[in-house]
PDB file of N, CA and C in Angstrom:
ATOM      1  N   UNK A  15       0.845  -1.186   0.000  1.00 50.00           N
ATOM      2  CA  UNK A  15       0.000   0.000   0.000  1.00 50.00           C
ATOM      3  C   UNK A  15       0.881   1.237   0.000  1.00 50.00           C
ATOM      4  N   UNK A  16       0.454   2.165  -0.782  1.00 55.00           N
ATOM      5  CA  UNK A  16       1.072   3.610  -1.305  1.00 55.00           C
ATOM      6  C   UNK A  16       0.683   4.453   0.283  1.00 55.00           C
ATOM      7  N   UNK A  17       1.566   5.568   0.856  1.00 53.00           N
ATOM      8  CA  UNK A  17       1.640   6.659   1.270  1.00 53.00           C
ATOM      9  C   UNK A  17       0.071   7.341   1.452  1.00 53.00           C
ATOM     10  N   UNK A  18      -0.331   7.681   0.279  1.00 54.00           N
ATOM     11  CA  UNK A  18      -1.714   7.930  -0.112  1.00 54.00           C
ATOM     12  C   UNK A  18      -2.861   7.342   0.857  1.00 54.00           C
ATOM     13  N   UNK A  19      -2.705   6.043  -0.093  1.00 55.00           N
ATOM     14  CA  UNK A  19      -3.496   4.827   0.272  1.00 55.00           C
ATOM     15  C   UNK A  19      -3.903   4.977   1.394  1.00 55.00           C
ATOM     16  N   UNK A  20      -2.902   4.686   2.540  1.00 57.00           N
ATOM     17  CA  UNK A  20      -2.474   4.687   3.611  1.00 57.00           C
ATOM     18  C   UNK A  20      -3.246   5.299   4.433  1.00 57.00           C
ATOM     19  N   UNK A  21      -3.544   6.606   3.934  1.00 64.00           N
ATOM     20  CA  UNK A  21      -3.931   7.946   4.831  1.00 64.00           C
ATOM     21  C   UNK A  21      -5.542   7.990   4.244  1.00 64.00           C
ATOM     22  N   UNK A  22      -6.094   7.566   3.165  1.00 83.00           N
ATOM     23  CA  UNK A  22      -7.721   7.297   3.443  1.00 83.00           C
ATOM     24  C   UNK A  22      -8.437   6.365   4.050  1.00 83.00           C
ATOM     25  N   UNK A  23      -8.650   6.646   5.457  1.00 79.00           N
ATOM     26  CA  UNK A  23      -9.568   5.304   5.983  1.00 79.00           C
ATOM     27  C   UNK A  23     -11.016   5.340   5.929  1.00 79.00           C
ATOM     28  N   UNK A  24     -11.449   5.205   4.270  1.00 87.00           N
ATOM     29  CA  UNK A  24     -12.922   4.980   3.713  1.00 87.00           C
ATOM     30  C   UNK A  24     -13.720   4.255   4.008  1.00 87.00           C
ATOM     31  N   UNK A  25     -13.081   2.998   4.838  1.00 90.00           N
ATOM     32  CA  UNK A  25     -14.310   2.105   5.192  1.00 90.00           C
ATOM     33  C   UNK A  25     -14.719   2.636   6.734  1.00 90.00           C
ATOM     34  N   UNK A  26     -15.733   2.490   6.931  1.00 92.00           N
ATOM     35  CA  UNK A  26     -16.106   3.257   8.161  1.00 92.00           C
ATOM     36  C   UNK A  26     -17.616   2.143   8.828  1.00 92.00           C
ATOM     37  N   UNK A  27     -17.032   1.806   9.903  1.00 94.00           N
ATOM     38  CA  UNK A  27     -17.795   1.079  10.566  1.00 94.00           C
ATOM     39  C   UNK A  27     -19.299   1.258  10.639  1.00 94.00           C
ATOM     40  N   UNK A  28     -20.478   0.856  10.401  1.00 92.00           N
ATOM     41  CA  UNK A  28     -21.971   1.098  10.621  1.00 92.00           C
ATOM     42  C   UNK A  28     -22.527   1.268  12.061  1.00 92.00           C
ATOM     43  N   UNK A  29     -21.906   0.437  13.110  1.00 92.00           N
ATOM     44  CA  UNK A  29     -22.691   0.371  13.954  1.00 92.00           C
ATOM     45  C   UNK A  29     -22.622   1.562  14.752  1.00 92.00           C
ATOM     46  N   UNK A  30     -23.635   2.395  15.173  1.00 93.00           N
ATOM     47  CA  UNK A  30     -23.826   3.491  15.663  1.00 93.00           C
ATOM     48  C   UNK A  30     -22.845   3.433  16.901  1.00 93.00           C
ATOM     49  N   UNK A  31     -22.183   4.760  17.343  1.00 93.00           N
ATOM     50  CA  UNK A  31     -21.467   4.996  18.735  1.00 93.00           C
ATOM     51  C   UNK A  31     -19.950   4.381  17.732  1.00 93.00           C
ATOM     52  N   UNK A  32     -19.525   3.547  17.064  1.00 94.00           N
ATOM     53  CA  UNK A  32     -18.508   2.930  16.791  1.00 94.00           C
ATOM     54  C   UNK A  32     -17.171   3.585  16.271  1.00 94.00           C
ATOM     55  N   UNK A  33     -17.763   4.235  15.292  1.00 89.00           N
ATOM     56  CA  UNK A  33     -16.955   5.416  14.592  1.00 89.00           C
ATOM     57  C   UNK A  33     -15.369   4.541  13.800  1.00 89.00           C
ATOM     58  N   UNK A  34     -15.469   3.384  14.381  1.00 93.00           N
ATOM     59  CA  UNK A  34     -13.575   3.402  13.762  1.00 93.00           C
ATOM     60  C   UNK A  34     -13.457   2.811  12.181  1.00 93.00           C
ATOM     61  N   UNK A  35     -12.565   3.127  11.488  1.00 92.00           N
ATOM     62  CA  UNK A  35     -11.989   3.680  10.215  1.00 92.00           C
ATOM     63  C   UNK A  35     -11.337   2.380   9.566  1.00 92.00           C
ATOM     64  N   UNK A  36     -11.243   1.865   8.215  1.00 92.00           N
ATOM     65  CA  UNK A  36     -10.262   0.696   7.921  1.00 92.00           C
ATOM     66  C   UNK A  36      -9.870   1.470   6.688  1.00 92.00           C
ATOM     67  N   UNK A  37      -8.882   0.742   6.090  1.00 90.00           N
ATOM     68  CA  UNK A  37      -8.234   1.215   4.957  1.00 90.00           C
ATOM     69  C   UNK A  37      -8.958   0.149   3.606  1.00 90.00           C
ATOM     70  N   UNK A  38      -8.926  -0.970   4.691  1.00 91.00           N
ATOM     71  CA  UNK A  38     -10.031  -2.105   3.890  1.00 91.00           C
ATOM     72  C   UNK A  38     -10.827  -2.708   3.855  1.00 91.00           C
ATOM     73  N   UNK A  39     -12.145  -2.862   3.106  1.00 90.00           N
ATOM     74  CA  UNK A  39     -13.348  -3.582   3.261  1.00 90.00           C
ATOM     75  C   UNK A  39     -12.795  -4.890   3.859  1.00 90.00           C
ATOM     76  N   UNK A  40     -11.860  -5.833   3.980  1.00 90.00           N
ATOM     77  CA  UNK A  40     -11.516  -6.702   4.607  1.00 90.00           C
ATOM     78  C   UNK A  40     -11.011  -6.544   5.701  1.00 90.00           C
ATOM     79  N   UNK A  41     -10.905  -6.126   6.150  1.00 91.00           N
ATOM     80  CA  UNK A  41     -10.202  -5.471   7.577  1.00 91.00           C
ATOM     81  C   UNK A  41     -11.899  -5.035   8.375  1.00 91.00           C
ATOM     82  N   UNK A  42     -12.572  -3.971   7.794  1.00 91.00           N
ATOM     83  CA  UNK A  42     -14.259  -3.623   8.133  1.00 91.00           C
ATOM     84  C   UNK A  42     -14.681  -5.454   8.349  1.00 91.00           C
ATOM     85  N   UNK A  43     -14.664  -6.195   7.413  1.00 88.00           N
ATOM     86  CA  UNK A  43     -15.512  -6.889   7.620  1.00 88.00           C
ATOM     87  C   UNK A  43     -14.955  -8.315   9.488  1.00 88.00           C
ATOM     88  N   UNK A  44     -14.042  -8.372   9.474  1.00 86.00           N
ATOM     89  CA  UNK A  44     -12.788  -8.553  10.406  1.00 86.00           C
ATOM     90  C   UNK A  44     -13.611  -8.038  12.055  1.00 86.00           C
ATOM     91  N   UNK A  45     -13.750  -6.819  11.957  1.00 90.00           N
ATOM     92  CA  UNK A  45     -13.793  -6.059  13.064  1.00 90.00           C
ATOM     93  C   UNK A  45     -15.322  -6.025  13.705  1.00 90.00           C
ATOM     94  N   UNK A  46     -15.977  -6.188  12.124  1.00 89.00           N
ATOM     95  CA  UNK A  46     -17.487  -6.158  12.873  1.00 89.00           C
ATOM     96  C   UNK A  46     -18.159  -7.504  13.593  1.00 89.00           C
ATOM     97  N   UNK A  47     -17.048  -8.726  13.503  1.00 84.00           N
ATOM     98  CA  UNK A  47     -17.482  -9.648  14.073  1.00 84.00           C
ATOM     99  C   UNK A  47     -17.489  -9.339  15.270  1.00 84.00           C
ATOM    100  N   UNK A  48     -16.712  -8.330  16.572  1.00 86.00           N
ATOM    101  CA  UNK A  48     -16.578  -7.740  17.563  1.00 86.00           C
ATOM    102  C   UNK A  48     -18.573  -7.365  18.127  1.00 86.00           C
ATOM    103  N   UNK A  49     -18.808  -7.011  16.883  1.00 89.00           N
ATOM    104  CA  UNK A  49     -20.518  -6.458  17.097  1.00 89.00           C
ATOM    105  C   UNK A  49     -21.095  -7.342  17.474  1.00 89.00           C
ATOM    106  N   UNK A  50     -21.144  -8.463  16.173  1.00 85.00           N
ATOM    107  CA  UNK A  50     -22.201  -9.461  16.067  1.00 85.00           C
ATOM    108  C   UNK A  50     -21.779 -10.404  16.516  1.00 85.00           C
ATOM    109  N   UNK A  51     -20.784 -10.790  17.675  1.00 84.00           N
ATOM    110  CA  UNK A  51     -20.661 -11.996  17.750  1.00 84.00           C
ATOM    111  C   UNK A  51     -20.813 -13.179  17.507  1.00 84.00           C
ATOM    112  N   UNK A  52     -21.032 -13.233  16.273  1.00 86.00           N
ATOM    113  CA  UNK A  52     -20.834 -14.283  15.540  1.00 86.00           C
ATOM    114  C   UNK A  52     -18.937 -14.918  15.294  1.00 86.00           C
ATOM    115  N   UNK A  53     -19.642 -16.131  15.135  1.00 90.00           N
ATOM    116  CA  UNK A  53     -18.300 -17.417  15.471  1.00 90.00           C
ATOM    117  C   UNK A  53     -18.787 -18.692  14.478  1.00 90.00           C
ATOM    118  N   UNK A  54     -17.808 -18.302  13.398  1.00 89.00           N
ATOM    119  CA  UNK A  54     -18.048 -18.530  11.627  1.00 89.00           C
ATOM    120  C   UNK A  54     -17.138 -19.936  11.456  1.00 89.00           C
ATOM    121  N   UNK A  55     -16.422 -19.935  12.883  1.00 93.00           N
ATOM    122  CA  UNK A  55     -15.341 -21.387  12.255  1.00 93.00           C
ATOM    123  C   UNK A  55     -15.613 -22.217  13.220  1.00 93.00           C
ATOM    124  N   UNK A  56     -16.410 -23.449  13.188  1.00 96.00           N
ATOM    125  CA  UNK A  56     -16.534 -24.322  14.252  1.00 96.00           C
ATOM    126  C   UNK A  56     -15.493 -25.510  14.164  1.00 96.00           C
ATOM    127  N   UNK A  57     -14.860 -25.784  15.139  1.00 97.00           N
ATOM    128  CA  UNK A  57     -13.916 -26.839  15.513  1.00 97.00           C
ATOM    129  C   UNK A  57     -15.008 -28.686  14.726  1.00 97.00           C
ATOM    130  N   UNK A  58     -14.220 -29.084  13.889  1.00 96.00           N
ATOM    131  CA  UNK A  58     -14.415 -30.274  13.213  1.00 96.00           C
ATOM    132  C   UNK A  58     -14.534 -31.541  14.531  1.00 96.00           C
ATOM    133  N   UNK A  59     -13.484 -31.460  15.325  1.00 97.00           N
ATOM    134  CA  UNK A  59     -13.700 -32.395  16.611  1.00 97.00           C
ATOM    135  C   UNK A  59     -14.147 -32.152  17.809  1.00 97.00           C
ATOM    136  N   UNK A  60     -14.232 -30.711  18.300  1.00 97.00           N
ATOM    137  CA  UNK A  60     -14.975 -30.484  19.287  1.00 97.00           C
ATOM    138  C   UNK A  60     -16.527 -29.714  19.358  1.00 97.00           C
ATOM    139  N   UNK A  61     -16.384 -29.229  18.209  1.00 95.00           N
ATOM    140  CA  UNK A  61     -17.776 -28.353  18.171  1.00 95.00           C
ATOM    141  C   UNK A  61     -17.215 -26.804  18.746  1.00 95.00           C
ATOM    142  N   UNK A  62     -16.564 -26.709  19.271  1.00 96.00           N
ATOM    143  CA  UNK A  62     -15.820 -24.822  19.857  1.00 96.00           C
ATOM    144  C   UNK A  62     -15.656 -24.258  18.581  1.00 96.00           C
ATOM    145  N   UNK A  63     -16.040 -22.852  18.579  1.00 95.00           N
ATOM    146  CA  UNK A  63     -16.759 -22.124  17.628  1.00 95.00           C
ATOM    147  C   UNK A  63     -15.637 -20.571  17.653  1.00 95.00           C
ATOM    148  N   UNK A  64     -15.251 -20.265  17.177  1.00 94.00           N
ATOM    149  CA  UNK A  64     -13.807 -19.477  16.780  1.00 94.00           C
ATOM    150  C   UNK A  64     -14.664 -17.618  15.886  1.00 94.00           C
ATOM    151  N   UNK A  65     -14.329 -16.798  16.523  1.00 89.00           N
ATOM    152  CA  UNK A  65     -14.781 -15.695  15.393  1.00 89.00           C
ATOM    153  C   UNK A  65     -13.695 -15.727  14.159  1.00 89.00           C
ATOM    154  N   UNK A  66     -12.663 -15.984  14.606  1.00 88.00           N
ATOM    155  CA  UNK A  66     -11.407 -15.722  13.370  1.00 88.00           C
ATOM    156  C   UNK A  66     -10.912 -17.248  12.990  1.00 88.00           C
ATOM    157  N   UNK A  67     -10.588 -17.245  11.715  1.00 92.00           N
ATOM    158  CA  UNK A  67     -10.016 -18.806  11.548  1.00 92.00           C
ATOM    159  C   UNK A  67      -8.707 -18.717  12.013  1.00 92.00           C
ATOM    160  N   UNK A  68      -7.679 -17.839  12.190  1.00 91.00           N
ATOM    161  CA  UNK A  68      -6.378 -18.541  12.770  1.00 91.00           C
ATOM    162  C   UNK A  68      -6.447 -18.450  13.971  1.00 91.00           C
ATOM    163  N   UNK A  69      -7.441 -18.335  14.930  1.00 92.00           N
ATOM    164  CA  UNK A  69      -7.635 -18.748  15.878  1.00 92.00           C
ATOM    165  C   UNK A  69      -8.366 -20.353  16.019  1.00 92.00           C
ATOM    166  N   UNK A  70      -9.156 -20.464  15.067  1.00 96.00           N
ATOM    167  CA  UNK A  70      -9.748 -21.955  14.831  1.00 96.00           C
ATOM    168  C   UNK A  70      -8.279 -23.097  14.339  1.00 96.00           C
ATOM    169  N   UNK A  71      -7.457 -22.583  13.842  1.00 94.00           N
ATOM    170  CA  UNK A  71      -6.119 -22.891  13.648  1.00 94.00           C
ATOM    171  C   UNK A  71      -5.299 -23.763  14.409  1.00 94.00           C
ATOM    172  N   UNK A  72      -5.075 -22.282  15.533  1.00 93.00           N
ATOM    173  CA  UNK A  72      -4.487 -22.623  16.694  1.00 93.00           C
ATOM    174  C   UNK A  72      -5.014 -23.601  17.322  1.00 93.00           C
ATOM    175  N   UNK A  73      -6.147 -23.415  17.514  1.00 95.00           N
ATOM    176  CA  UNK A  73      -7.177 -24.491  18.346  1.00 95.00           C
ATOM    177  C   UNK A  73      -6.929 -26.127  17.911  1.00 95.00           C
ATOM    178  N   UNK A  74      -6.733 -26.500  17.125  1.00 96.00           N
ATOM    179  CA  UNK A  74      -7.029 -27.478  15.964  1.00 96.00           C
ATOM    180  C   UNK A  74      -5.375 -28.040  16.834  1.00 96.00           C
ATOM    181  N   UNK A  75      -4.534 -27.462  16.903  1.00 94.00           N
ATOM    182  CA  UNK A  75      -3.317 -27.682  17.547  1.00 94.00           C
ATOM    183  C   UNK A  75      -3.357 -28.718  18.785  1.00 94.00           C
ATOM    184  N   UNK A  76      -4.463 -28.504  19.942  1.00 94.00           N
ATOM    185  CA  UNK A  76      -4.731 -28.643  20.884  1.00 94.00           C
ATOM    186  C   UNK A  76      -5.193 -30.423  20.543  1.00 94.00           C
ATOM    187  N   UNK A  77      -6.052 -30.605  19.760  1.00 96.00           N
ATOM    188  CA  UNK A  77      -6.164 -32.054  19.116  1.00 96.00           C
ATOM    189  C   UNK A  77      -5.453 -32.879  18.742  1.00 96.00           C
ATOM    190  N   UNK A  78      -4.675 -32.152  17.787  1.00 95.00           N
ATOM    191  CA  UNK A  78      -3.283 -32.496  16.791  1.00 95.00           C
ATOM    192  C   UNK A  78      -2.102 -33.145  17.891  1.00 95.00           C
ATOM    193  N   UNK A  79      -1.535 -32.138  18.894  1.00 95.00           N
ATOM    194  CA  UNK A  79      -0.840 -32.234  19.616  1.00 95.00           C
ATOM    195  C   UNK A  79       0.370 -31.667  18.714  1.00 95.00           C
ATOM    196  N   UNK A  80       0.201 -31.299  17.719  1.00 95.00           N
ATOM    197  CA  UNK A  80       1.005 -30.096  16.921  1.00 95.00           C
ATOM    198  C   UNK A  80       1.662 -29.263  17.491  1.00 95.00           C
ATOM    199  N   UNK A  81       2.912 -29.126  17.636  1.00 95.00           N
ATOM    200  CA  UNK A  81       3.720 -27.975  18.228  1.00 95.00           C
ATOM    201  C   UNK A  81       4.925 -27.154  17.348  1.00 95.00           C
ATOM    202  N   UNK A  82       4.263 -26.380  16.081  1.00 95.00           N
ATOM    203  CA  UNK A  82       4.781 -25.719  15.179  1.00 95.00           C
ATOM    204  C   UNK A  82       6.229 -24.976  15.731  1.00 95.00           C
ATOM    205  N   UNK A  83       5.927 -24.453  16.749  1.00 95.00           N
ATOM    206  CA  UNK A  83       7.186 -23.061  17.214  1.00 95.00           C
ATOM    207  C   UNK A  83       8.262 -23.978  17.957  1.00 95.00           C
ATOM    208  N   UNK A  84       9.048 -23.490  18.042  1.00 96.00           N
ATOM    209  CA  UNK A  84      10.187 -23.696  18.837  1.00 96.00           C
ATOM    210  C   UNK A  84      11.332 -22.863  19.329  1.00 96.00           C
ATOM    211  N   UNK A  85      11.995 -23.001  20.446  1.00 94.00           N
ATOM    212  CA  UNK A  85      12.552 -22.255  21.065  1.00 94.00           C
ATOM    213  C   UNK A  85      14.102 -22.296  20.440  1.00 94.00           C
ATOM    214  N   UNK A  86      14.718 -20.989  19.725  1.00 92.00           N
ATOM    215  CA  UNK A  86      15.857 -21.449  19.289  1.00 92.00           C
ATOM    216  C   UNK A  86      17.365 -21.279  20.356  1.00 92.00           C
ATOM    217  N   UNK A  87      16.881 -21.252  21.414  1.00 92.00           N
ATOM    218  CA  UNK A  87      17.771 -21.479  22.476  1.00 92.00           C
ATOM    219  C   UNK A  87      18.218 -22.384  23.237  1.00 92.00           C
ATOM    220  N   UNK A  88      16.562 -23.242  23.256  1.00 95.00           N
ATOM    221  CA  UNK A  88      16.598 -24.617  24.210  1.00 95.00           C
ATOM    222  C   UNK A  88      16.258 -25.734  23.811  1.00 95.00           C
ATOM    223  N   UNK A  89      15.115 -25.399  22.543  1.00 96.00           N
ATOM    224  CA  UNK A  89      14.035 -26.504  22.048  1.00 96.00           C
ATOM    225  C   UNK A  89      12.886 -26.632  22.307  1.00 96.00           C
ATOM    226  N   UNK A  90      12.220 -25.691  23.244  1.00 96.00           N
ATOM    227  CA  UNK A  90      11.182 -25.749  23.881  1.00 96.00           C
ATOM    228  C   UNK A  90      10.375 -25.843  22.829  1.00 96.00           C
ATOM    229  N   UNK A  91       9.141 -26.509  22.894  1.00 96.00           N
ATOM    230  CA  UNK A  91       8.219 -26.600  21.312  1.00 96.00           C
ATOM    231  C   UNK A  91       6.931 -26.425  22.470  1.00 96.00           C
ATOM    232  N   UNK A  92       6.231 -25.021  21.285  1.00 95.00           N
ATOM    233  CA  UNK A  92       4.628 -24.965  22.155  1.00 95.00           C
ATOM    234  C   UNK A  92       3.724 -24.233  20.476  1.00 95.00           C
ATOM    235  N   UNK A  93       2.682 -24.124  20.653  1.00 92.00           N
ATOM    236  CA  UNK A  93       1.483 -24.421  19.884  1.00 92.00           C
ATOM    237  C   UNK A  93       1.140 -22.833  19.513  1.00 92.00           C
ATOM    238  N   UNK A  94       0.977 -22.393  20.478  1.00 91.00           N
ATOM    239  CA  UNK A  94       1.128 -20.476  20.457  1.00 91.00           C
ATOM    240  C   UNK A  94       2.200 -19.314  20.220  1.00 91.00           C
ATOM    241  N   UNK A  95       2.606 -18.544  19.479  1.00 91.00           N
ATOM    242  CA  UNK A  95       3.202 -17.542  19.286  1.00 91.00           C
ATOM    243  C   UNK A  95       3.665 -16.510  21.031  1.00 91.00           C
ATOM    244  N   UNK A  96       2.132 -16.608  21.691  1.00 91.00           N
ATOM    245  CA  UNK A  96       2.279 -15.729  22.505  1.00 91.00           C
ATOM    246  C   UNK A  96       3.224 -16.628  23.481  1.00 91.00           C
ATOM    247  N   UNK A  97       2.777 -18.239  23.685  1.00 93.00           N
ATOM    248  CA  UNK A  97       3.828 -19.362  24.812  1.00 93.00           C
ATOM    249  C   UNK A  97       4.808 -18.929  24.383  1.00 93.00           C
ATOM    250  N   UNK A  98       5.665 -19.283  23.375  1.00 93.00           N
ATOM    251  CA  UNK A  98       6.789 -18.769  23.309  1.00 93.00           C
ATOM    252  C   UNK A  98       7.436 -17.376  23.189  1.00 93.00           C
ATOM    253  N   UNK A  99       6.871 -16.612  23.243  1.00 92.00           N
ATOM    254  CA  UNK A  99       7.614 -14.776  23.305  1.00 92.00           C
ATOM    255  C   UNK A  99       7.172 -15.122  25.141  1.00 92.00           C
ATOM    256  N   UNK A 100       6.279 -15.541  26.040  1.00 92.00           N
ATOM    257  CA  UNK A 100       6.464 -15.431  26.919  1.00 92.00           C
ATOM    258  C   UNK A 100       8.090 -16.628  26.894  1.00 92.00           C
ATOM    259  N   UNK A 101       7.973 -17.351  26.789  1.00 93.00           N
ATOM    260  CA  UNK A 101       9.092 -18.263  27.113  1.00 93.00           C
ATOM    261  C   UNK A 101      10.266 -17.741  27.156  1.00 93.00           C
ATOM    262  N   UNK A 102      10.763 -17.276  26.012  1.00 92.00           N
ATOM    263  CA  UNK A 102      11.625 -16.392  25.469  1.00 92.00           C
ATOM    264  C   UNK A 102      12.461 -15.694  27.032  1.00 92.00           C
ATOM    265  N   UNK A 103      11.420 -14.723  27.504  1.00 91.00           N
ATOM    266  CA  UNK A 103      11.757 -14.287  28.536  1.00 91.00           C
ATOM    267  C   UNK A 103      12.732 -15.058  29.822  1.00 91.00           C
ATOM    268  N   UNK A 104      12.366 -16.661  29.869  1.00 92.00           N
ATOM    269  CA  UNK A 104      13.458 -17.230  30.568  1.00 92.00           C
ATOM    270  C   UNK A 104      15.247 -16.799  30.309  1.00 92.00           C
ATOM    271  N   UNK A 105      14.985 -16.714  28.680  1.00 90.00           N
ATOM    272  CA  UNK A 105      16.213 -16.377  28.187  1.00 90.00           C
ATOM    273  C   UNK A 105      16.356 -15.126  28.285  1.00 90.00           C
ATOM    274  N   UNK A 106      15.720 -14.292  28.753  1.00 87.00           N
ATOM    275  CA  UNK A 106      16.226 -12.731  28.487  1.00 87.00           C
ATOM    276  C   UNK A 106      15.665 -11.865  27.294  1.00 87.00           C
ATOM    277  N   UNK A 107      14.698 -12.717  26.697  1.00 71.00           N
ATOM    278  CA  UNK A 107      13.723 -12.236  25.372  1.00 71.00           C
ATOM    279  C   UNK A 107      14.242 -12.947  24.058  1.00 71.00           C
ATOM    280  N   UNK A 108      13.813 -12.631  23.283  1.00 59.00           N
ATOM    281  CA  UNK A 108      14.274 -12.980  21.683  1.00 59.00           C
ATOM    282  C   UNK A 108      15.290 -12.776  21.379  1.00 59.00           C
ATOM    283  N   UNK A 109      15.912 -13.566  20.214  1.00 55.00           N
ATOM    284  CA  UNK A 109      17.083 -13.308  20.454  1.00 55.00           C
ATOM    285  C   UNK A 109      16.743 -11.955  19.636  1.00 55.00           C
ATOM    286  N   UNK A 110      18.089 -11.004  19.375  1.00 55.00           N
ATOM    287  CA  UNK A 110      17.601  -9.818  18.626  1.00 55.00           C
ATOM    288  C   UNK A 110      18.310 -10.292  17.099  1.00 55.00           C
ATOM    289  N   UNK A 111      19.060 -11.027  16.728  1.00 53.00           N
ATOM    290  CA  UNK A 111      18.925 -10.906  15.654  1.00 53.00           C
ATOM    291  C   UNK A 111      18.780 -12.566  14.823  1.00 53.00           C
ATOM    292  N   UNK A 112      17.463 -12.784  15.213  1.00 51.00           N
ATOM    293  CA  UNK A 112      16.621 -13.567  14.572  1.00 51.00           C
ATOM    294  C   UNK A 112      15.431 -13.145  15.140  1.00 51.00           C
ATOM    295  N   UNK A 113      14.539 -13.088  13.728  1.00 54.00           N
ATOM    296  CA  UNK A 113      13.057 -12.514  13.941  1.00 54.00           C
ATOM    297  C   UNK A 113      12.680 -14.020  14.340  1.00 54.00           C
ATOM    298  N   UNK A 114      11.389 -13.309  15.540  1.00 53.00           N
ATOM    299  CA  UNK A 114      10.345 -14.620  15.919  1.00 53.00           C
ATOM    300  C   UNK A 114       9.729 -15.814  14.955  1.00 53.00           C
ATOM    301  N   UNK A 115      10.235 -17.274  15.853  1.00 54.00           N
ATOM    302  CA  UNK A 115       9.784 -18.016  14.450  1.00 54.00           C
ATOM    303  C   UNK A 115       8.287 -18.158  13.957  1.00 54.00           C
ATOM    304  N   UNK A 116       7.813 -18.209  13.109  1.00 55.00           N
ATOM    305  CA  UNK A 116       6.236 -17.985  12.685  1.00 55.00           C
ATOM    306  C   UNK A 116       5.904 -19.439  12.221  1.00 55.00           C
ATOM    307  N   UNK A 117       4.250 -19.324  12.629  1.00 54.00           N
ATOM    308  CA  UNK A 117       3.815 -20.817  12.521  1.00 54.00           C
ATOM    309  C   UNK A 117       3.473 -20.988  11.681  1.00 54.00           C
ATOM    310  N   UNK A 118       3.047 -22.139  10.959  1.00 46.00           N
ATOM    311  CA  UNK A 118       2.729 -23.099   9.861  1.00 46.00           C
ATOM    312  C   UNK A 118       1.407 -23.070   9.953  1.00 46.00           C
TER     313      UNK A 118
END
């Protein structure tokens, strides 16, 4: 996205009192699940019902016993982005020059 771009936030939320701004009809459509609570991704083995799919993702992990991330200090392997940046902290944080590893 251009400079420009950037600086028109045209999509503009409906629900009265709300007021906040997106740059993209995909991003608007994202945010208004916050309104309607609606929960669009239901778990295949448990029935638990997700507003966002990479949260239905993550979840799916918990079944799997899938442990995408890993700790490049120790080995520690966990399922969440956030487990490991907390983990991290045993070590003193991330390292700084390797970006956080990202999941699959």
């Amino acid at each position: 996205l251009n400079l420009a771009h950037r600086k028109s936030r045209t999509q503009q939320c409906p629900q009265p009192g709300c007021g906040k701004r997106f740059y993209l009809a995909t991003h608007l459509r994202r945010h208004m699940v916050i309104h309607t609570g609606a929960r669009e991704f239901p778990c295949d083995t448990c029935g638990k019902s997700f507003k966002r799919k990479n949260h239905l993702e993550v979840h799916r992990r918990t079944h799997t016993g899938e442990t995408p991330l890993q700790c490049e200090v120790c080995g520690y392997r966990c399922r969440q982005r956030a487990s490991l940046t907390w983990h991290m902290r045993r070590h003193g944080g991330p390292p700084r020059d390797h970006p956080e590893p990202r999941g699959t």
